[in-house]
Amino acid sequence: MTPTPVLLDCDPGIDDALAIAYLVAEHRAGRIELVGVVCTAGNVGLDDTVANALAWLDLAGAPPVPVCAGAAGASVVSHVFTPETHGPRGAGYADLKAGQDHVTTTTPARLDPRNGAQLWAHLAHEHRGELVAVVTGPTSTLAQALDLEPLLPGLVADLVVMGGTFRGHPGNTTPVSEWNVDVDPEAADAVCLAWEDARRADTDVRPPLWCGLNLTEQGVWTPEHSSRLLAAADTPLTRALLDALRFYFEFHESVGEGYLAQVHDPLVAWMALHPGEVVAEQSHIRVECCGSHTRGMTVEDRRGHRDRRPNARIAIDVHVPGGPAAVLDEVVAAIASLA
Ligand code: RIB
Ligand code: CA
């Protein structure tokens, strides 16, 4: 079977690093072809998300894959970074420079001269009808790509977004907003509108899968996962990931979640590769951009007050015994297989 071409748009970011390693493992196993990585300003600035993505790809022994710099910040308002969550450079306690000294790949990842929006458009055309695009950071670059190539919704096979929160589940940034959406709600709303318009013209266009906190907060990585990963594979990659995760544990403990890490992004990357195992409901969503209390809220129109045509699939659960916890076991095994 021809491996599915996959594009990752990320803001590494500690849980993004797990998603990168997982996708490299799936590529090396021949189940997907990782055809591109776009870095977007998010948890930390664009320079750091680019440097981190290149370093994590090298540590994972990734194949030569185009890595492009995307949006340097939110599309309308000034960007808000989260050094307290992912560390001042976005890699927690991991010293990626030192880790890279042990890089074994002969072709270290290098920055492609195209910008992120151009890579989105080029890959969507090159892999027309086949590309699965995964966004684990703000949708700022995707919004730029939609400006560059308005036909994008009809070109990709699937779009899977880590963003928002649904079904009454509280936000992690404001009472009603999830961070990736909160930092650039205008971009997220532009994505919703683009797929709404595309589906009005062609109902065969697949509504994006939005994976919100209502599901991704069930992706809980614990020190036990870290011990298990290290026991299975003691490598510069796993040691750097565990150093990064130690910072993430301390952040979650500081906000009352316990000494653990909600690792949204690898769970979403897994869902992108296993659409048949995702329980999702078609719905219509827009993103609030004006409310003084609700800016960044993903507003689901479950009764079709505004538009009965769905422009989204809302991820509700995963159809595997053991649920999201079992998915993380698969992620651990996949990353360990890189050793
Ligand atoms: O709200 C969680 C999301 O924000 C994750 O993707 C995390 O990496 C941050 O980008
Ligand atoms: Ca992220």
Short mmCIF file of C-alpha atoms and ligand atoms in Angstrom, two decimals:
data_model
loop_
_atom_site.label_atom_id
_atom_site.label_comp_id
_atom_site.label_asym_id
_atom_site.label_seq_id
_atom_site.Cartn_x
_atom_site.Cartn_y
_atom_site.Cartn_z
CA MET A 1 0.00 0.00 0.00
CA THR A 2 1.34 3.46 -0.87
CA PRO A 3 2.14 5.31 2.36
CA THR A 4 -0.11 8.29 3.08
CA PRO A 5 1.63 11.64 2.50
CA VAL A 6 1.52 13.66 5.73
CA LEU A 7 2.29 17.35 6.37
CA LEU A 8 2.81 18.53 9.95
CA ASP A 9 2.36 22.20 10.86
CA CYS A 10 3.61 22.59 14.45
CA ASP A 11 4.91 24.95 17.13
CA PRO A 12 7.47 22.83 19.04
CA GLY A 13 6.69 22.85 21.89
CA ILE A 14 7.15 19.80 24.08
CA ASP A 15 4.12 17.75 23.04
CA ASP A 16 4.80 18.79 19.44
CA ALA A 17 8.19 17.07 19.85
CA LEU A 18 6.43 13.81 20.71
CA ALA A 19 4.24 14.24 17.63
CA ILE A 20 7.32 14.80 15.45
CA ALA A 21 9.06 11.70 16.81
CA TYR A 22 5.89 9.63 16.39
CA LEU A 23 5.43 10.71 12.76
CA VAL A 24 9.09 10.01 11.97
CA ALA A 25 8.62 6.53 13.44
CA GLU A 26 5.51 5.96 11.31
CA HIS A 27 7.46 7.16 8.27
CA ARG A 28 10.38 4.83 9.00
CA ALA A 29 7.86 1.97 9.45
CA GLY A 30 6.56 2.70 5.96
CA ARG A 31 3.02 3.52 7.12
CA ILE A 32 3.20 7.18 6.08
CA GLU A 33 5.45 9.45 4.07
CA LEU A 34 6.31 12.56 6.09
CA VAL A 35 6.47 14.99 3.14
CA GLY A 36 6.88 18.25 4.98
CA VAL A 37 7.11 20.10 8.28
CA VAL A 38 5.94 23.70 8.69
CA CYS A 39 6.98 25.61 11.80
CA THR A 40 4.63 28.27 13.14
CA ALA A 41 5.19 30.72 15.98
CA GLY A 42 3.26 29.42 18.93
CA ASN A 43 4.46 28.27 22.31
CA VAL A 44 7.70 30.09 21.48
CA GLY A 45 8.86 32.36 18.67
CA LEU A 46 9.36 31.24 15.07
CA ASP A 47 13.17 31.04 15.32
CA ASP A 48 12.84 28.62 18.25
CA THR A 49 10.05 26.52 16.70
CA VAL A 50 12.19 26.17 13.55
CA ALA A 51 15.37 25.32 15.48
CA ASN A 52 13.47 22.86 17.68
CA ALA A 53 11.78 21.13 14.74
CA LEU A 54 15.12 20.73 12.93
CA ALA A 55 16.75 19.37 16.11
CA TRP A 56 13.94 16.94 16.95
CA LEU A 57 13.87 15.67 13.34
CA ASP A 58 17.63 15.07 13.46
CA LEU A 59 17.49 13.35 16.83
CA ALA A 60 14.69 11.12 15.51
CA GLY A 61 16.76 10.20 12.46
CA ALA A 62 14.20 11.68 10.10
CA PRO A 63 14.55 11.31 6.34
CA PRO A 64 15.40 14.45 4.36
CA VAL A 65 12.10 16.32 4.61
CA PRO A 66 11.37 19.96 3.67
CA VAL A 67 11.13 22.12 6.79
CA CYS A 68 9.74 25.62 6.23
CA ALA A 69 9.27 28.65 8.45
CA GLY A 70 5.64 29.76 8.57
CA ALA A 71 3.87 32.58 10.34
CA ALA A 72 5.99 34.57 12.80
CA GLY A 73 2.98 35.38 14.93
CA ALA A 74 -0.76 35.74 15.17
CA SER A 75 -2.45 37.18 12.12
CA VAL A 76 -4.10 40.23 13.73
CA VAL A 77 -3.12 40.82 17.35
CA SER A 78 0.34 40.66 18.90
CA HIS A 79 1.45 37.13 19.69
CA VAL A 80 1.45 35.79 23.25
CA PHE A 81 4.18 33.22 24.02
CA THR A 82 4.14 30.62 26.80
CA PRO A 83 7.69 30.21 28.15
CA GLU A 84 6.22 29.07 31.47
CA THR A 85 4.59 26.09 29.74
CA HIS A 86 7.21 24.80 27.31
CA GLY A 87 10.35 26.51 28.62
CA PRO A 88 12.11 29.68 27.43
CA ARG A 89 13.17 28.02 24.15
CA GLY A 90 10.24 25.61 23.81
CA ALA A 91 12.09 22.42 24.75
CA GLY A 92 11.76 22.40 28.53
CA TYR A 93 14.97 21.15 30.16
CA ALA A 94 16.25 19.50 26.96
CA ASP A 95 19.51 20.92 25.64
CA LEU A 96 18.86 20.27 21.96
CA LYS A 97 22.20 21.67 20.88
CA ALA A 98 24.06 19.10 23.02
CA GLY A 99 21.68 16.37 21.88
CA GLN A 100 22.42 17.22 18.28
CA ASP A 101 26.11 16.47 18.82
CA HIS A 102 25.07 12.81 18.84
CA VAL A 103 23.01 13.07 15.71
CA THR A 104 23.68 10.07 13.51
CA THR A 105 21.85 11.17 10.40
CA THR A 106 24.17 11.96 7.52
CA THR A 107 21.73 14.50 6.11
CA PRO A 108 20.74 16.80 8.97
CA ALA A 109 17.43 18.54 8.45
CA ARG A 110 17.85 21.96 6.87
CA LEU A 111 15.48 24.89 6.36
CA ASP A 112 13.81 24.91 2.94
CA PRO A 113 13.83 28.33 1.20
CA ARG A 114 10.05 28.28 0.71
CA ASN A 115 7.82 29.79 3.40
CA GLY A 116 5.27 27.68 5.23
CA ALA A 117 2.29 28.83 3.17
CA GLN A 118 4.13 27.96 -0.05
CA LEU A 119 4.95 24.47 1.24
CA TRP A 120 1.29 23.95 2.17
CA ALA A 121 0.21 24.91 -1.38
CA HIS A 122 2.98 22.97 -3.17
CA LEU A 123 2.35 19.75 -1.23
CA ALA A 124 -1.45 20.04 -1.59
CA HIS A 125 -1.02 20.18 -5.37
CA GLU A 126 1.78 17.59 -5.52
CA HIS A 127 -0.28 15.11 -3.48
CA ARG A 128 -3.71 16.27 -4.70
CA GLY A 129 -6.48 14.31 -3.00
CA GLU A 130 -3.98 12.31 -0.89
CA LEU A 131 -2.35 14.74 1.57
CA VAL A 132 -3.24 14.47 5.26
CA ALA A 133 -2.36 17.75 6.95
CA VAL A 134 -1.95 17.89 10.73
CA VAL A 135 -1.83 21.17 12.66
CA THR A 136 -0.62 21.03 16.26
CA GLY A 137 -0.03 24.75 16.76
CA PRO A 138 -1.86 27.97 15.91
CA THR A 139 -3.51 27.98 12.46
CA SER A 140 -1.70 31.20 11.52
CA THR A 141 0.31 29.64 8.66
CA LEU A 142 -2.70 27.64 7.43
CA ALA A 143 -4.63 30.92 7.18
CA GLN A 144 -1.78 32.35 5.10
CA ALA A 145 -1.84 29.22 2.92
CA LEU A 146 -5.58 29.66 2.34
CA ASP A 147 -4.91 33.20 1.14
CA LEU A 148 -2.19 31.90 -1.17
CA GLU A 149 -4.21 28.92 -2.44
CA PRO A 150 -7.99 29.31 -1.84
CA LEU A 151 -8.54 25.87 -3.41
CA LEU A 152 -6.70 24.20 -0.51
CA PRO A 153 -9.81 22.66 1.17
CA GLY A 154 -10.59 20.70 -2.00
CA LEU A 155 -6.98 19.65 -2.57
CA VAL A 156 -6.19 17.95 0.75
CA ALA A 157 -7.55 14.52 1.64
CA ASP A 158 -7.94 15.48 5.29
CA LEU A 159 -7.13 18.29 7.71
CA VAL A 160 -6.71 17.39 11.39
CA VAL A 161 -6.36 20.25 13.88
CA MET A 162 -5.39 20.24 17.55
CA GLY A 163 -7.54 23.16 18.57
CA GLY A 164 -10.53 24.41 20.48
CA THR A 165 -12.63 22.77 23.12
CA PHE A 166 -16.12 21.37 22.67
CA ARG A 167 -19.19 20.01 24.45
CA GLY A 168 -18.88 22.31 27.42
CA HIS A 169 -15.32 21.29 28.29
CA PRO A 170 -13.44 24.25 29.82
CA GLY A 171 -10.63 26.05 28.10
CA ASN A 172 -6.96 25.92 29.16
CA THR A 173 -6.24 29.56 28.40
CA THR A 174 -9.51 31.35 29.26
CA PRO A 175 -12.66 29.76 30.66
CA VAL A 176 -13.76 29.00 27.09
CA SER A 177 -10.66 28.96 24.85
CA GLU A 178 -7.91 26.50 24.02
CA TRP A 179 -4.40 27.92 23.53
CA ASN A 180 -3.77 27.22 19.81
CA VAL A 181 -7.05 28.93 18.94
CA ASP A 182 -6.83 31.60 21.64
CA VAL A 183 -3.49 32.91 20.36
CA ASP A 184 -4.86 33.48 16.84
CA PRO A 185 -8.67 33.22 16.74
CA GLU A 186 -8.89 35.18 13.49
CA ALA A 187 -6.83 32.51 11.76
CA ALA A 188 -8.88 29.68 13.24
CA ASP A 189 -12.13 31.37 12.18
CA ALA A 190 -10.72 31.87 8.67
CA VAL A 191 -10.12 28.11 8.51
CA CYS A 192 -13.73 27.42 9.57
CA LEU A 193 -15.04 29.86 6.97
CA ALA A 194 -12.82 28.49 4.19
CA TRP A 195 -14.14 24.97 4.66
CA GLU A 196 -17.72 26.29 5.02
CA ASP A 197 -17.37 28.06 1.64
CA ALA A 198 -15.65 25.06 0.01
CA ARG A 199 -18.37 22.67 1.15
CA ARG A 200 -21.10 25.03 -0.05
CA ALA A 201 -19.55 24.68 -3.52
CA ASP A 202 -18.70 20.98 -3.23
CA THR A 203 -20.16 18.71 -0.55
CA ASP A 204 -17.44 16.14 -1.32
CA VAL A 205 -14.91 18.36 0.46
CA ARG A 206 -14.14 16.62 3.77
CA PRO A 207 -14.83 18.72 6.87
CA PRO A 208 -11.66 19.10 9.00
CA LEU A 209 -11.33 17.01 12.17
CA TRP A 210 -11.09 19.38 15.14
CA CYS A 211 -9.48 17.68 18.15
CA GLY A 212 -10.28 19.77 21.19
CA LEU A 213 -9.39 19.64 24.86
CA ASN A 214 -12.58 17.66 25.53
CA LEU A 215 -10.63 14.70 24.11
CA THR A 216 -6.94 15.66 24.04
CA GLU A 217 -6.73 16.35 27.78
CA GLN A 218 -7.27 12.61 28.20
CA GLY A 219 -3.83 12.11 26.61
CA VAL A 220 -1.96 12.02 29.93
CA TRP A 221 1.78 11.22 29.88
CA THR A 222 3.16 10.24 33.30
CA PRO A 223 6.64 9.54 34.70
CA GLU A 224 5.75 5.87 34.14
CA HIS A 225 5.53 6.50 30.38
CA SER A 226 8.92 8.21 30.55
CA SER A 227 10.49 5.29 32.45
CA ARG A 228 8.99 2.82 30.03
CA LEU A 229 10.30 4.75 27.02
CA LEU A 230 13.82 5.03 28.47
CA ALA A 231 13.89 1.34 29.36
CA ALA A 232 12.89 0.48 25.81
CA ALA A 233 15.26 2.94 24.14
CA ASP A 234 18.05 4.84 25.88
CA THR A 235 19.09 7.23 23.09
CA PRO A 236 19.91 10.95 22.70
CA LEU A 237 16.35 11.36 21.39
CA THR A 238 14.59 9.69 24.30
CA ARG A 239 16.81 11.41 26.86
CA ALA A 240 16.07 14.80 25.29
CA LEU A 241 12.33 14.04 25.18
CA LEU A 242 12.36 13.06 28.84
CA ASP A 243 14.26 16.22 29.78
CA ALA A 244 11.65 18.23 27.92
CA LEU A 245 8.78 16.35 29.54
CA ARG A 246 10.21 16.90 33.05
CA PHE A 247 9.63 20.64 32.52
CA TYR A 248 6.09 19.91 31.26
CA PHE A 249 5.40 17.79 34.40
CA GLU A 250 6.44 20.72 36.60
CA PHE A 251 4.25 23.14 34.64
CA HIS A 252 1.17 20.88 34.96
CA GLU A 253 1.87 20.40 38.66
CA SER A 254 2.11 24.18 39.07
CA VAL A 255 -1.40 24.60 37.66
CA GLY A 256 -2.91 21.88 39.83
CA GLU A 257 -3.08 19.07 37.26
CA GLY A 258 -0.56 16.90 39.10
CA TYR A 259 2.94 15.76 38.15
CA LEU A 260 1.95 14.71 34.65
CA ALA A 261 1.71 16.12 31.13
CA GLN A 262 -1.32 16.49 28.89
CA VAL A 263 0.28 15.62 25.56
CA HIS A 264 -2.31 16.81 23.07
CA ASP A 265 -0.23 16.71 19.90
CA PRO A 266 0.90 13.07 19.60
CA LEU A 267 -2.70 11.98 20.31
CA VAL A 268 -3.86 14.22 17.46
CA ALA A 269 -1.11 12.94 15.14
CA TRP A 270 -2.24 9.38 15.90
CA MET A 271 -5.89 10.32 15.15
CA ALA A 272 -4.81 11.78 11.80
CA LEU A 273 -3.29 8.42 10.89
CA HIS A 274 -6.21 6.37 12.24
CA PRO A 275 -9.38 8.18 11.06
CA GLY A 276 -11.38 4.96 11.28
CA GLU A 277 -10.70 4.75 15.01
CA VAL A 278 -11.86 8.29 15.78
CA VAL A 279 -15.40 8.87 17.05
CA ALA A 280 -16.37 12.22 15.53
CA GLU A 281 -19.62 14.08 14.95
CA GLN A 282 -20.18 16.37 12.00
CA SER A 283 -21.04 19.89 13.09
CA HIS A 284 -20.72 23.56 12.26
CA ILE A 285 -18.22 25.72 14.10
CA ARG A 286 -17.00 29.29 14.02
CA VAL A 287 -14.53 31.05 16.32
CA GLU A 288 -15.45 34.05 18.45
CA CYS A 289 -13.06 36.92 17.76
CA CYS A 290 -14.76 39.87 19.50
CA GLY A 291 -16.23 38.81 22.84
CA SER A 292 -14.50 40.38 25.84
CA HIS A 293 -15.16 37.17 27.80
CA THR A 294 -15.37 34.69 24.93
CA ARG A 295 -12.62 35.64 22.44
CA GLY A 296 -11.04 32.42 21.13
CA MET A 297 -14.10 30.29 21.90
CA THR A 298 -14.90 27.58 19.35
CA VAL A 299 -18.66 28.05 18.95
CA GLU A 300 -20.44 24.85 17.87
CA ASP A 301 -23.82 25.36 16.22
CA ARG A 302 -25.29 21.98 17.16
CA ARG A 303 -28.86 22.97 16.27
CA GLY A 304 -28.02 24.59 12.95
CA HIS A 305 -29.22 28.04 13.94
CA ARG A 306 -26.78 29.68 11.54
CA ASP A 307 -25.81 27.03 8.99
CA ARG A 308 -26.99 23.45 8.84
CA ARG A 309 -24.16 22.45 6.53
CA PRO A 310 -21.33 20.94 8.62
CA ASN A 311 -17.90 22.52 8.20
CA ALA A 312 -16.20 20.40 10.83
CA ARG A 313 -15.97 16.96 12.46
CA ILE A 314 -15.68 17.20 16.23
CA ALA A 315 -13.51 14.47 17.79
CA ILE A 316 -15.36 12.94 20.70
CA ASP A 317 -13.46 9.73 21.47
CA VAL A 318 -11.09 7.12 20.08
CA HIS A 319 -12.39 3.64 19.29
CA VAL A 320 -9.59 1.60 20.81
CA PRO A 321 -9.70 -0.56 23.95
CA GLY A 322 -8.19 1.60 26.67
CA GLY A 323 -8.96 4.84 24.84
CA PRO A 324 -6.42 7.69 24.70
CA ALA A 325 -4.19 5.97 27.28
CA ALA A 326 -3.76 3.04 24.92
CA VAL A 327 -2.96 5.44 22.09
CA LEU A 328 -0.08 6.86 24.14
CA ASP A 329 1.20 3.31 24.66
CA GLU A 330 1.37 3.06 20.87
CA VAL A 331 3.22 6.39 20.75
CA VAL A 332 5.75 5.14 23.31
CA ALA A 333 6.33 1.97 21.32
CA ALA A 334 6.66 3.87 18.06
CA ILE A 335 9.24 6.31 19.46
CA ALA A 336 11.13 3.44 21.07
CA SER A 337 11.30 1.76 17.66
CA LEU A 338 13.49 4.62 16.43
CA ALA A 339 16.41 3.36 18.53
O1 RIB B 1 -3.64 23.78 24.06
C1 RIB B 1 -2.68 22.80 23.78
C2 RIB B 1 -1.90 23.13 22.55
O2 RIB B 1 -1.19 24.36 22.74
C3 RIB B 1 -0.82 22.08 22.22
O3 RIB B 1 -0.69 21.95 20.84
C4 RIB B 1 0.43 22.67 22.82
O4 RIB B 1 1.62 22.25 22.15
C5 RIB B 1 0.22 24.15 22.57
O5 RIB B 1 0.62 24.44 21.24
CA CA B 2 1.54 22.46 19.82
#
